[in-house]
């Protein structure tokens, strides 16, 4: 905040200087000066201010890092704020060559294999909602979780090295959406469902939709010590076939509870080809859908006793009937085709936006609890109590057309994205609920993300508008356009767009923004021979002085080291038909001294960061000579960093 203010003052100082010098008459001393440059480039005062607010000098660091999902690129992006520089694309569900992720390396292939669907190898994902790990409701900078909508999976990224450590597959679902979200101390990583289907992706005709199709919300137990989800302590909960959508977890006042919107209370099953209303109509017939209100704390307690759960594919789940009997699950009507559901930083309210309704609705958690205690409401067709709207609603205000997602600053200020209005609205909640202002964005904003926005204490200085359409904003690069991520300064009374970032590597949906100084990533791996996937030295790692090739019948095992600017050994001789296990260790200790390893003809590429040990295995199918080489331009003699794999017929 202080820094922003300072930047603001500098901008004002620069501009007043501009005003005093009064333009071009005294050009003698001004050649190349800021005002000359601004004039030459046709920049307005607002442009100059925006530039000063976002510019990070060469070698300077950003104040925040935004983790944005990458949509169907299957990755996650780390972006510096306010510079909006892309710092890293982190591969999660999709193999990626630069990071040597899932292209030959045994450990990363195994990570991806854990996300396969039955016998089918799945090698891409659709990431939507990243969640940073939290301690007492505040981002702690240790882990990042991300869902895969296309595969009902969750990825776990360790922020010590920004690498994907684990993928878990939801055993009940083949598709998800309302995740990931973490409980305030990251005991649980929550993955909400979306489109209903029979359990586990089994078959049942559509005329059994109401009876057999379901959604399953997953509660993944996170073991912070191990840095992994513990599948053996995780569980699911069966939900009706309304399309559950975004969820958010309660905090402070509402700790222990969670809230998921939904959008198909009609239980429409489509069929435009048979003369039925298409989904876009069928799903929007009712005036209200259902906010699902779930007591996760009690659910975890109930699920810990096997007598209370059913199991499927070895995973326990709480049936809807049990959830009703144990008061774990309630519904609340929410206006037309809702999308976001967001809990305020104090945990007192849940904000819901109806895409086809110009209002946001604020529900009071206290009123929800009162209605539950009073026994108010009638059951839905599955017996789940629908709490009366009037009893739990706190306020409704009109914010504009197509409201989707809400984020928060401190002091009772909220921001809602307006997909149809191409804008972000700023409004107030608490004692008074009112619209304050609206800032245009370009165009069709989906999610918005505020600095530390999902914590109990948002920072209130930056907000990013993740826009779906770019149309005329950038140089045309063919019919597939980048997304447009716009940075807004929200430290000022009326928020302003101060940067447009073309995102040309995927479609971010949601993002979270953390203070950069909370991240404590390693510069190099702690020890030579480090296995990033076990978090320890690999007992089988190749070590300096112990490089060798060992043969045992048809099995050949190779221990190789890499250091500027050679591999040891450089020439490896094997025979066609051999089964090869190959270990390589980068024995460098210097910051940034990464080597790559490419083996042509074998679909193998590795990235070996300082200290890292990796293993790959293959069967030598074809004889020939293959020039392996280092793919990172690591030194002046990088081109010499190569060798021969000779495969004798
Ligand atoms: Cu609105 Cu998947 Cu959160 Cu896209 S979702 S925008
Ligand atoms: Cu090592 Cu290039």
PDB file of N, CA, C and O in Angstrom, residues 66 77 81 83 103 118 134 152 199 239 273 328 495 529 571 586 599 633:
ATOM      1  N   UNK A  66       0.882 -13.727  -8.800  1.00  0.00           N
ATOM      2  CA  UNK A  66      -0.456 -14.253  -9.057  1.00  0.00           C
ATOM      3  C   UNK A  66      -0.319 -15.664  -9.629  1.00  0.00           C
ATOM      4  O   UNK A  66       0.454 -15.884 -10.565  1.00  0.00           O
ATOM      5  N   UNK A  77      -0.054 -20.682 -14.190  1.00  0.00           N
ATOM      6  CA  UNK A  77       0.914 -19.639 -14.500  1.00  0.00           C
ATOM      7  C   UNK A  77       1.228 -18.807 -13.267  1.00  0.00           C
ATOM      8  O   UNK A  77       0.325 -18.414 -12.530  1.00  0.00           O
ATOM      9  N   UNK A  81       3.165  -9.224 -10.144  1.00  0.00           N
ATOM     10  CA  UNK A  81       2.304  -8.042 -10.062  1.00  0.00           C
ATOM     11  C   UNK A  81       3.035  -6.980  -9.251  1.00  0.00           C
ATOM     12  O   UNK A  81       3.568  -7.299  -8.186  1.00  0.00           O
ATOM     13  N   UNK A  83       4.044  -5.868 -12.445  1.00  0.00           N
ATOM     14  CA  UNK A  83       4.625  -5.808 -13.799  1.00  0.00           C
ATOM     15  C   UNK A  83       3.842  -6.644 -14.798  1.00  0.00           C
ATOM     16  O   UNK A  83       3.928  -6.418 -15.988  1.00  0.00           O
ATOM     17  N   UNK A 103       7.624 -36.416 -20.005  1.00  0.00           N
ATOM     18  CA  UNK A 103       8.106 -36.837 -21.326  1.00  0.00           C
ATOM     19  C   UNK A 103       9.336 -37.706 -21.107  1.00  0.00           C
ATOM     20  O   UNK A 103      10.467 -37.292 -21.306  1.00  0.00           O
ATOM     21  N   UNK A 118      -9.207 -45.312 -15.492  1.00  0.00           N
ATOM     22  CA  UNK A 118      -9.173 -46.755 -15.712  1.00  0.00           C
ATOM     23  C   UNK A 118      -7.948 -47.104 -16.552  1.00  0.00           C
ATOM     24  O   UNK A 118      -6.839 -46.809 -16.127  1.00  0.00           O
ATOM     25  N   UNK A 134      -3.374 -22.340   3.226  1.00  0.00           N
ATOM     26  CA  UNK A 134      -3.633 -21.283   4.204  1.00  0.00           C
ATOM     27  C   UNK A 134      -3.290 -21.758   5.612  1.00  0.00           C
ATOM     28  O   UNK A 134      -3.387 -22.945   5.920  1.00  0.00           O
ATOM     29  N   UNK A 152     -11.793 -34.562 -13.369  1.00  0.00           N
ATOM     30  CA  UNK A 152     -12.107 -34.688 -11.941  1.00  0.00           C
ATOM     31  C   UNK A 152     -10.861 -35.108 -11.167  1.00  0.00           C
ATOM     32  O   UNK A 152     -10.804 -36.176 -10.553  1.00  0.00           O
ATOM     33  N   UNK A 199     -22.431 -42.832 -10.752  1.00  0.00           N
ATOM     34  CA  UNK A 199     -21.206 -42.910  -9.958  1.00  0.00           C
ATOM     35  C   UNK A 199     -20.062 -43.581 -10.728  1.00  0.00           C
ATOM     36  O   UNK A 199     -20.254 -44.602 -11.386  1.00  0.00           O
ATOM     37  N   UNK A 239     -24.376 -35.766  -3.767  1.00  0.00           N
ATOM     38  CA  UNK A 239     -25.274 -34.608  -3.897  1.00  0.00           C
ATOM     39  C   UNK A 239     -26.277 -34.868  -5.023  1.00  0.00           C
ATOM     40  O   UNK A 239     -26.025 -35.684  -5.914  1.00  0.00           O
ATOM     41  N   UNK A 273     -31.593 -32.343 -30.386  1.00  0.00           N
ATOM     42  CA  UNK A 273     -31.763 -33.167 -31.596  1.00  0.00           C
ATOM     43  C   UNK A 273     -33.095 -33.908 -31.588  1.00  0.00           C
ATOM     44  O   UNK A 273     -33.550 -34.378 -32.626  1.00  0.00           O
ATOM     45  N   UNK A 328     -26.064 -32.279   7.728  1.00  0.00           N
ATOM     46  CA  UNK A 328     -24.818 -31.852   7.077  1.00  0.00           C
ATOM     47  C   UNK A 328     -25.083 -31.000   5.847  1.00  0.00           C
ATOM     48  O   UNK A 328     -24.183 -30.310   5.370  1.00  0.00           O
ATOM     49  N   UNK A 495     -11.491   2.612  -9.193  1.00  0.00           N
ATOM     50  CA  UNK A 495     -10.484   1.705  -9.756  1.00  0.00           C
ATOM     51  C   UNK A 495     -10.212   1.990 -11.235  1.00  0.00           C
ATOM     52  O   UNK A 495     -11.136   2.364 -11.977  1.00  0.00           O
ATOM     53  N   UNK A 529      21.957 -35.018  -5.866  1.00  0.00           N
ATOM     54  CA  UNK A 529      21.267 -36.303  -5.965  1.00  0.00           C
ATOM     55  C   UNK A 529      19.833 -36.230  -5.460  1.00  0.00           C
ATOM     56  O   UNK A 529      19.191 -37.245  -5.221  1.00  0.00           O
ATOM     57  N   UNK A 571      30.006 -41.473 -24.021  1.00  0.00           N
ATOM     58  CA  UNK A 571      29.565 -42.457 -25.001  1.00  0.00           C
ATOM     59  C   UNK A 571      29.044 -43.681 -24.267  1.00  0.00           C
ATOM     60  O   UNK A 571      29.704 -44.204 -23.369  1.00  0.00           O
ATOM     61  N   UNK A 586      22.400 -33.762 -12.022  1.00  0.00           N
ATOM     62  CA  UNK A 586      23.070 -32.479 -12.247  1.00  0.00           C
ATOM     63  C   UNK A 586      23.834 -32.171 -10.962  1.00  0.00           C
ATOM     64  O   UNK A 586      23.232 -31.916  -9.924  1.00  0.00           O
ATOM     65  N   UNK A 599      17.095 -37.040 -25.550  1.00  0.00           N
ATOM     66  CA  UNK A 599      17.521 -38.254 -26.251  1.00  0.00           C
ATOM     67  C   UNK A 599      16.668 -38.413 -27.511  1.00  0.00           C
ATOM     68  O   UNK A 599      15.527 -38.866 -27.446  1.00  0.00           O
ATOM     69  N   UNK A 633      21.100 -23.779 -22.823  1.00  0.00           N
ATOM     70  CA  UNK A 633      22.359 -23.153 -23.251  1.00  0.00           C
ATOM     71  C   UNK A 633      23.120 -22.712 -21.993  1.00  0.00           C
ATOM     72  O   UNK A 633      23.040 -21.590 -21.538  1.00  0.00           O
TER      73      UNK A 633
END
